[in-house]
Amino acid sequence: EAQVTQNPRYLITVTGKKLTVTCSQNMNHEYMSWYRQDPGLGLRQIYYSMNVEVTDKGDVPEGYKVSRKEKRNFPLILESPSPNQTSLYFCASSPIPGSSSYNEQFFGPGTRLTVL
Amino acid sequence: ELKVEQNPLFLSMQEGKNYTIYCNYSTTSDRLYWYRQDPGKSLESLFVLLSNGAVKQEGRLMASLDTKARLSTLHITAAVHDLSATYFCAAPLNYGGSQGNLIFGKGTKLSVKP
């Protein structure tokens, strides 16, 4: 089944304790992205990657890191989480448009993170 | 800077009624996407509109795209409770979408009441 998976789905942690949220897709997509969703603010992009070893900042990158060592995986790293990073996080992937594809993004199930 | 604006942001409807959600975007784009999100769930792709004049229908939902007016609409016909959700539109950051990024509207929270 074509899908984007994220782990963990729920996480409660404390300020300053490093954590990683994993994201994996099995559709051979070049493009992957992380978003956070907060009430009243909609979806905001954190980081994105257009291919292996190519990453770039989105709208709200502060406090986050990413890496893209393999095409299928795009982990989100919070080196020192703070309470303002409490949010619902989504990973998404899409093909880069070519003659026969278009950049419809497929979303993972989400990770609800609480930082105390 | 591309901006995507939806209205209304909140919509309370009675079952059986019709209504339209509007999505305006600020720069030239040749395509537009609609997503649905149920509470606490992920975003699910509803429609992909790839050209001016594109119209797609799925059940009681119909989406259209007017690239000249920079406007997409999501029309709801004879609403039922199962359509209660938040609906997002999204436009590619660059024309043709080759860069990959989508800019999302803030979403329209639809509540259908008996």
mmCIF file of C-alpha atoms in Angstrom:
data_model
loop_
_atom_site.group_PDB
_atom_site.id
_atom_site.type_symbol
_atom_site.label_atom_id
_atom_site.label_comp_id
_atom_site.label_asym_id
_atom_site.label_seq_id
_atom_site.Cartn_x
_atom_site.Cartn_y
_atom_site.Cartn_z
ATOM 1 C CA GLU A 1 0.000 0.000 0.000
ATOM 2 C CA ALA A 2 1.349 3.423 -0.982
ATOM 3 C CA GLN A 3 1.728 5.459 2.150
ATOM 4 C CA VAL A 4 3.610 7.945 4.290
ATOM 5 C CA THR A 5 4.301 6.723 7.809
ATOM 6 C CA GLN A 6 5.323 8.696 10.859
ATOM 7 C CA ASN A 7 6.534 7.608 14.264
ATOM 8 C CA PRO A 8 5.715 8.120 16.989
ATOM 9 C CA ARG A 9 2.089 9.136 16.581
ATOM 10 C CA TYR A 10 1.938 10.663 20.047
ATOM 11 C CA LEU A 11 4.762 11.948 22.206
ATOM 12 C CA ILE A 12 4.920 13.765 25.512
ATOM 13 C CA THR A 13 8.362 14.991 26.481
ATOM 14 C CA VAL A 14 10.098 17.587 28.612
ATOM 15 C CA THR A 15 11.903 20.770 27.686
ATOM 16 C CA GLY A 16 15.396 20.190 26.378
ATOM 17 C CA LYS A 17 15.225 16.454 25.773
ATOM 18 C CA LYS A 18 16.282 15.762 22.185
ATOM 19 C CA LEU A 19 13.799 13.861 20.062
ATOM 20 C CA THR A 20 13.384 12.623 16.516
ATOM 21 C CA VAL A 21 10.174 12.079 14.602
ATOM 22 C CA THR A 22 10.637 9.680 11.721
ATOM 23 C CA CYS A 23 8.939 9.910 8.343
ATOM 24 C CA SER A 24 9.085 7.306 5.611
ATOM 25 C CA GLN A 25 7.378 6.982 2.226
ATOM 26 C CA ASN A 26 7.248 4.001 -0.116
ATOM 27 C CA MET A 27 6.232 5.828 -3.311
ATOM 28 C CA ASN A 28 9.725 6.759 -4.524
ATOM 29 C CA HIS A 29 8.848 10.445 -4.235
ATOM 30 C CA GLU A 30 11.602 13.010 -4.649
ATOM 31 C CA TYR A 31 9.931 15.755 -2.610
ATOM 32 C CA MET A 32 9.273 15.532 1.127
ATOM 33 C CA SER A 33 8.175 18.158 3.595
ATOM 34 C CA TRP A 34 7.397 18.757 7.258
ATOM 35 C CA TYR A 35 4.528 20.927 8.471
ATOM 36 C CA ARG A 36 3.207 21.910 11.821
ATOM 37 C CA GLN A 37 -0.459 22.627 12.392
ATOM 38 C CA ASP A 38 -1.657 24.920 15.153
ATOM 39 C CA PRO A 39 -5.188 26.197 15.824
ATOM 40 C CA GLY A 40 -5.884 29.387 13.894
ATOM 41 C CA LEU A 41 -2.544 29.279 12.070
ATOM 42 C CA GLY A 42 -3.228 26.563 9.534
ATOM 43 C CA LEU A 43 -0.385 24.498 8.098
ATOM 44 C CA ARG A 44 3.065 26.018 8.269
ATOM 45 C CA GLN A 45 6.032 24.495 6.527
ATOM 46 C CA ILE A 46 9.109 23.727 8.618
ATOM 47 C CA TYR A 47 11.579 22.192 6.166
ATOM 48 C CA TYR A 48 11.426 20.521 2.815
ATOM 49 C CA SER A 49 13.630 18.402 0.613
ATOM 50 C CA MET A 50 13.625 18.095 -3.137
ATOM 51 C CA ASN A 51 15.867 15.053 -3.190
ATOM 52 C CA VAL A 52 18.542 13.152 -1.293
ATOM 53 C CA GLU A 53 20.993 15.492 0.439
ATOM 54 C CA VAL A 54 18.963 18.537 -0.677
ATOM 55 C CA THR A 55 17.046 20.289 2.103
ATOM 56 C CA ASP A 56 15.817 23.826 2.613
ATOM 57 C CA LYS A 57 14.038 25.937 5.183
ATOM 58 C CA GLY A 58 10.337 26.541 5.104
ATOM 59 C CA ASP A 59 8.463 29.284 6.931
ATOM 60 C CA VAL A 60 9.155 28.212 10.519
ATOM 61 C CA PRO A 61 12.496 26.329 10.664
ATOM 62 C CA GLU A 62 13.787 27.690 13.995
ATOM 63 C CA GLY A 63 14.368 24.943 16.548
ATOM 64 C CA TYR A 64 14.219 22.112 14.021
ATOM 65 C CA LYS A 65 16.689 20.117 11.950
ATOM 66 C CA VAL A 66 16.198 17.617 9.167
ATOM 67 C CA SER A 67 18.277 15.253 7.105
ATOM 68 C CA ARG A 68 17.704 13.360 3.871
ATOM 69 C CA LYS A 69 20.242 10.598 3.580
ATOM 70 C CA GLU A 70 17.919 8.231 1.765
ATOM 71 C CA LYS A 71 15.102 8.987 -0.639
ATOM 72 C CA ARG A 72 12.434 7.300 1.453
ATOM 73 C CA ASN A 73 13.239 8.835 4.861
ATOM 74 C CA PHE A 74 13.039 12.411 6.130
ATOM 75 C CA PRO A 75 13.381 12.603 9.930
ATOM 76 C CA LEU A 76 12.568 15.746 11.895
ATOM 77 C CA ILE A 77 14.911 16.462 14.791
ATOM 78 C CA LEU A 78 14.228 18.712 17.753
ATOM 79 C CA GLU A 79 17.578 19.175 19.473
ATOM 80 C CA SER A 80 16.209 21.036 22.496
ATOM 81 C CA PRO A 81 12.418 21.053 22.433
ATOM 82 C CA SER A 82 10.518 23.900 24.057
ATOM 83 C CA PRO A 83 6.826 24.234 24.987
ATOM 84 C CA ASN A 84 6.142 26.444 21.937
ATOM 85 C CA GLN A 85 6.910 23.424 19.782
ATOM 86 C CA THR A 86 3.861 21.645 21.144
ATOM 87 C CA SER A 87 1.900 21.008 17.981
ATOM 88 C CA LEU A 88 0.550 18.522 15.475
ATOM 89 C CA TYR A 89 3.212 17.609 12.933
ATOM 90 C CA PHE A 90 2.677 16.235 9.451
ATOM 91 C CA CYS A 91 5.112 14.781 6.976
ATOM 92 C CA ALA A 92 4.180 14.841 3.289
ATOM 93 C CA SER A 93 5.690 13.614 0.037
ATOM 94 C CA SER A 94 5.084 14.132 -3.650
ATOM 95 C CA PRO A 95 6.696 13.498 -6.998
ATOM 96 C CA ILE A 96 8.435 16.429 -8.628
ATOM 97 C CA PRO A 97 6.265 17.320 -11.596
ATOM 98 C CA GLY A 98 7.378 16.018 -14.923
ATOM 99 C CA SER A 99 5.604 15.200 -18.114
ATOM 100 C CA SER A 100 3.443 12.576 -16.456
ATOM 101 C CA SER A 101 3.176 13.600 -12.822
ATOM 102 C CA TYR A 102 2.075 16.491 -10.730
ATOM 103 C CA ASN A 103 2.934 17.563 -7.229
ATOM 104 C CA GLU A 104 -0.073 16.268 -5.326
ATOM 105 C CA GLN A 105 1.176 15.876 -1.782
ATOM 106 C CA PHE A 106 0.412 12.781 0.265
ATOM 107 C CA PHE A 107 0.320 13.241 4.004
ATOM 108 C CA GLY A 108 1.363 11.018 6.864
ATOM 109 C CA PRO A 109 -1.013 10.344 9.784
ATOM 110 C CA GLY A 110 0.468 13.068 11.988
ATOM 111 C CA THR A 111 2.446 13.192 15.233
ATOM 112 C CA ARG A 112 0.964 14.976 18.205
ATOM 113 C CA LEU A 113 3.818 16.370 20.276
ATOM 114 C CA THR A 114 3.501 17.876 23.732
ATOM 115 C CA VAL A 115 6.530 19.532 25.328
ATOM 116 C CA LEU A 116 6.190 20.166 29.049
ATOM 117 C CA GLU B 1 4.846 36.239 -2.140
ATOM 118 C CA LEU B 2 2.064 33.778 -2.833
ATOM 119 C CA LYS B 3 -0.951 34.074 -0.579
ATOM 120 C CA VAL B 4 -3.867 31.675 -0.532
ATOM 121 C CA GLU B 5 -7.045 32.907 1.083
ATOM 122 C CA GLN B 6 -10.135 30.898 1.793
ATOM 123 C CA ASN B 7 -13.532 32.110 2.776
ATOM 124 C CA PRO B 8 -15.442 31.578 4.781
ATOM 125 C CA LEU B 9 -13.185 30.174 7.510
ATOM 126 C CA PHE B 10 -16.168 28.780 9.395
ATOM 127 C CA LEU B 11 -19.353 27.514 7.845
ATOM 128 C CA SER B 12 -22.356 26.093 9.626
ATOM 129 C CA MET B 13 -24.887 24.555 7.270
ATOM 130 C CA GLN B 14 -28.114 22.701 7.544
ATOM 131 C CA GLU B 15 -28.426 19.322 5.930
ATOM 132 C CA GLY B 16 -29.839 19.524 2.437
ATOM 133 C CA LYS B 17 -28.558 23.026 1.717
ATOM 134 C CA ASN B 18 -26.040 24.130 -0.901
ATOM 135 C CA TYR B 19 -23.019 26.307 -0.340
ATOM 136 C CA THR B 20 -19.703 27.333 -1.912
ATOM 137 C CA ILE B 21 -16.262 27.735 -0.404
ATOM 138 C CA TYR B 22 -13.944 30.163 -2.181
ATOM 139 C CA CYS B 23 -10.195 29.984 -2.589
ATOM 140 C CA ASN B 24 -8.304 32.994 -3.947
ATOM 141 C CA TYR B 25 -4.590 32.960 -4.649
ATOM 142 C CA SER B 26 -2.372 35.915 -5.338
ATOM 143 C CA THR B 27 0.016 34.903 -8.122
ATOM 144 C CA THR B 28 -0.226 33.079 -11.415
ATOM 145 C CA SER B 29 -0.744 29.376 -10.973
ATOM 146 C CA ASP B 30 -1.799 26.661 -13.362
ATOM 147 C CA ARG B 31 -3.088 24.228 -10.752
ATOM 148 C CA LEU B 32 -4.898 24.017 -7.452
ATOM 149 C CA TYR B 33 -5.471 21.289 -4.858
ATOM 150 C CA TRP B 34 -8.244 20.622 -2.375
ATOM 151 C CA TYR B 35 -7.816 18.567 0.786
ATOM 152 C CA ARG B 36 -10.140 17.381 3.510
ATOM 153 C CA GLN B 37 -9.185 16.959 7.175
ATOM 154 C CA ASP B 38 -11.357 15.273 9.783
ATOM 155 C CA PRO B 39 -10.752 16.281 13.422
ATOM 156 C CA GLY B 40 -7.497 14.852 14.737
ATOM 157 C CA LYS B 41 -6.769 13.155 11.405
ATOM 158 C CA SER B 42 -4.464 13.706 8.485
ATOM 159 C CA LEU B 43 -5.127 15.573 5.261
ATOM 160 C CA GLU B 44 -6.728 13.594 2.491
ATOM 161 C CA SER B 45 -6.493 14.686 -1.137
ATOM 162 C CA LEU B 46 -9.905 15.516 -2.630
ATOM 163 C CA PHE B 47 -9.311 17.158 -5.976
ATOM 164 C CA VAL B 48 -6.396 18.044 -8.211
ATOM 165 C CA LEU B 49 -7.256 20.778 -10.712
ATOM 166 C CA LEU B 50 -4.631 21.058 -13.406
ATOM 167 C CA SER B 51 -5.851 23.645 -15.891
ATOM 168 C CA ASN B 52 -8.041 26.662 -16.410
ATOM 169 C CA GLY B 53 -11.672 25.634 -16.506
ATOM 170 C CA ALA B 54 -11.032 22.288 -14.827
ATOM 171 C CA VAL B 55 -14.053 20.894 -13.021
ATOM 172 C CA LYS B 56 -14.086 17.760 -10.901
ATOM 173 C CA GLN B 57 -16.913 16.159 -8.989
ATOM 174 C CA GLU B 58 -17.034 13.531 -6.289
ATOM 175 C CA GLY B 59 -20.400 12.812 -4.746
ATOM 176 C CA ARG B 60 -21.830 16.051 -3.317
ATOM 177 C CA LEU B 61 -18.623 18.010 -3.841
ATOM 178 C CA MET B 62 -17.616 19.796 -7.011
ATOM 179 C CA ALA B 63 -14.436 21.820 -7.476
ATOM 180 C CA SER B 64 -13.561 24.229 -10.260
ATOM 181 C CA LEU B 65 -10.603 26.379 -11.232
ATOM 182 C CA ASP B 66 -10.453 29.740 -12.985
ATOM 183 C CA THR B 67 -6.787 30.585 -13.392
ATOM 184 C CA LYS B 68 -7.493 33.975 -14.944
ATOM 185 C CA ALA B 69 -9.499 35.060 -11.913
ATOM 186 C CA ARG B 70 -7.063 33.192 -9.610
ATOM 187 C CA LEU B 71 -10.066 31.562 -8.011
ATOM 188 C CA SER B 72 -11.118 28.043 -7.163
ATOM 189 C CA THR B 73 -14.454 27.054 -5.708
ATOM 190 C CA LEU B 74 -15.625 24.016 -3.794
ATOM 191 C CA HIS B 75 -19.367 23.641 -4.134
ATOM 192 C CA ILE B 76 -21.372 21.522 -1.729
ATOM 193 C CA THR B 77 -24.701 20.195 -2.922
ATOM 194 C CA ALA B 78 -27.395 18.976 -0.519
ATOM 195 C CA ALA B 79 -25.029 18.801 2.435
ATOM 196 C CA VAL B 80 -25.023 15.794 4.746
ATOM 197 C CA HIS B 81 -23.472 15.421 8.196
ATOM 198 C CA ASP B 82 -20.648 13.230 6.837
ATOM 199 C CA LEU B 83 -19.257 16.249 4.998
ATOM 200 C CA SER B 84 -18.435 17.963 8.294
ATOM 201 C CA ALA B 85 -14.655 18.519 8.196
ATOM 202 C CA THR B 86 -12.064 21.184 7.495
ATOM 203 C CA TYR B 87 -11.337 21.823 3.829
ATOM 204 C CA PHE B 88 -8.053 23.256 2.626
ATOM 205 C CA CYS B 89 -7.048 24.576 -0.758
ATOM 206 C CA ALA B 90 -3.403 24.779 -1.797
ATOM 207 C CA ALA B 91 -1.521 26.340 -4.706
ATOM 208 C CA PRO B 92 2.031 25.599 -5.882
ATOM 209 C CA LEU B 93 4.626 28.147 -4.842
ATOM 210 C CA ASN B 94 5.863 28.449 -8.422
ATOM 211 C CA TYR B 95 4.101 28.195 -11.750
ATOM 212 C CA GLY B 96 4.025 24.583 -12.886
ATOM 213 C CA GLY B 97 4.825 23.390 -9.399
ATOM 214 C CA SER B 98 8.270 22.141 -10.356
ATOM 215 C CA GLN B 99 9.760 23.301 -7.064
ATOM 216 C CA GLY B 100 7.374 21.134 -5.102
ATOM 217 C CA ASN B 101 6.146 23.477 -2.378
ATOM 218 C CA LEU B 102 2.462 24.082 -1.859
ATOM 219 C CA ILE B 103 1.022 27.078 -0.037
ATOM 220 C CA PHE B 104 -2.094 26.203 1.950
ATOM 221 C CA GLY B 105 -5.059 28.337 2.839
ATOM 222 C CA LYS B 106 -6.071 28.492 6.490
ATOM 223 C CA GLY B 107 -8.897 26.040 5.943
ATOM 224 C CA THR B 108 -12.686 26.233 6.078
ATOM 225 C CA LYS B 109 -14.250 24.411 8.998
ATOM 226 C CA LEU B 110 -17.573 23.048 7.817
ATOM 227 C CA SER B 111 -20.231 21.881 10.237
ATOM 228 C CA VAL B 112 -23.382 20.308 8.824
ATOM 229 C CA LYS B 113 -26.272 20.162 11.247
ATOM 230 C CA PRO B 114 -29.496 18.171 10.970
#
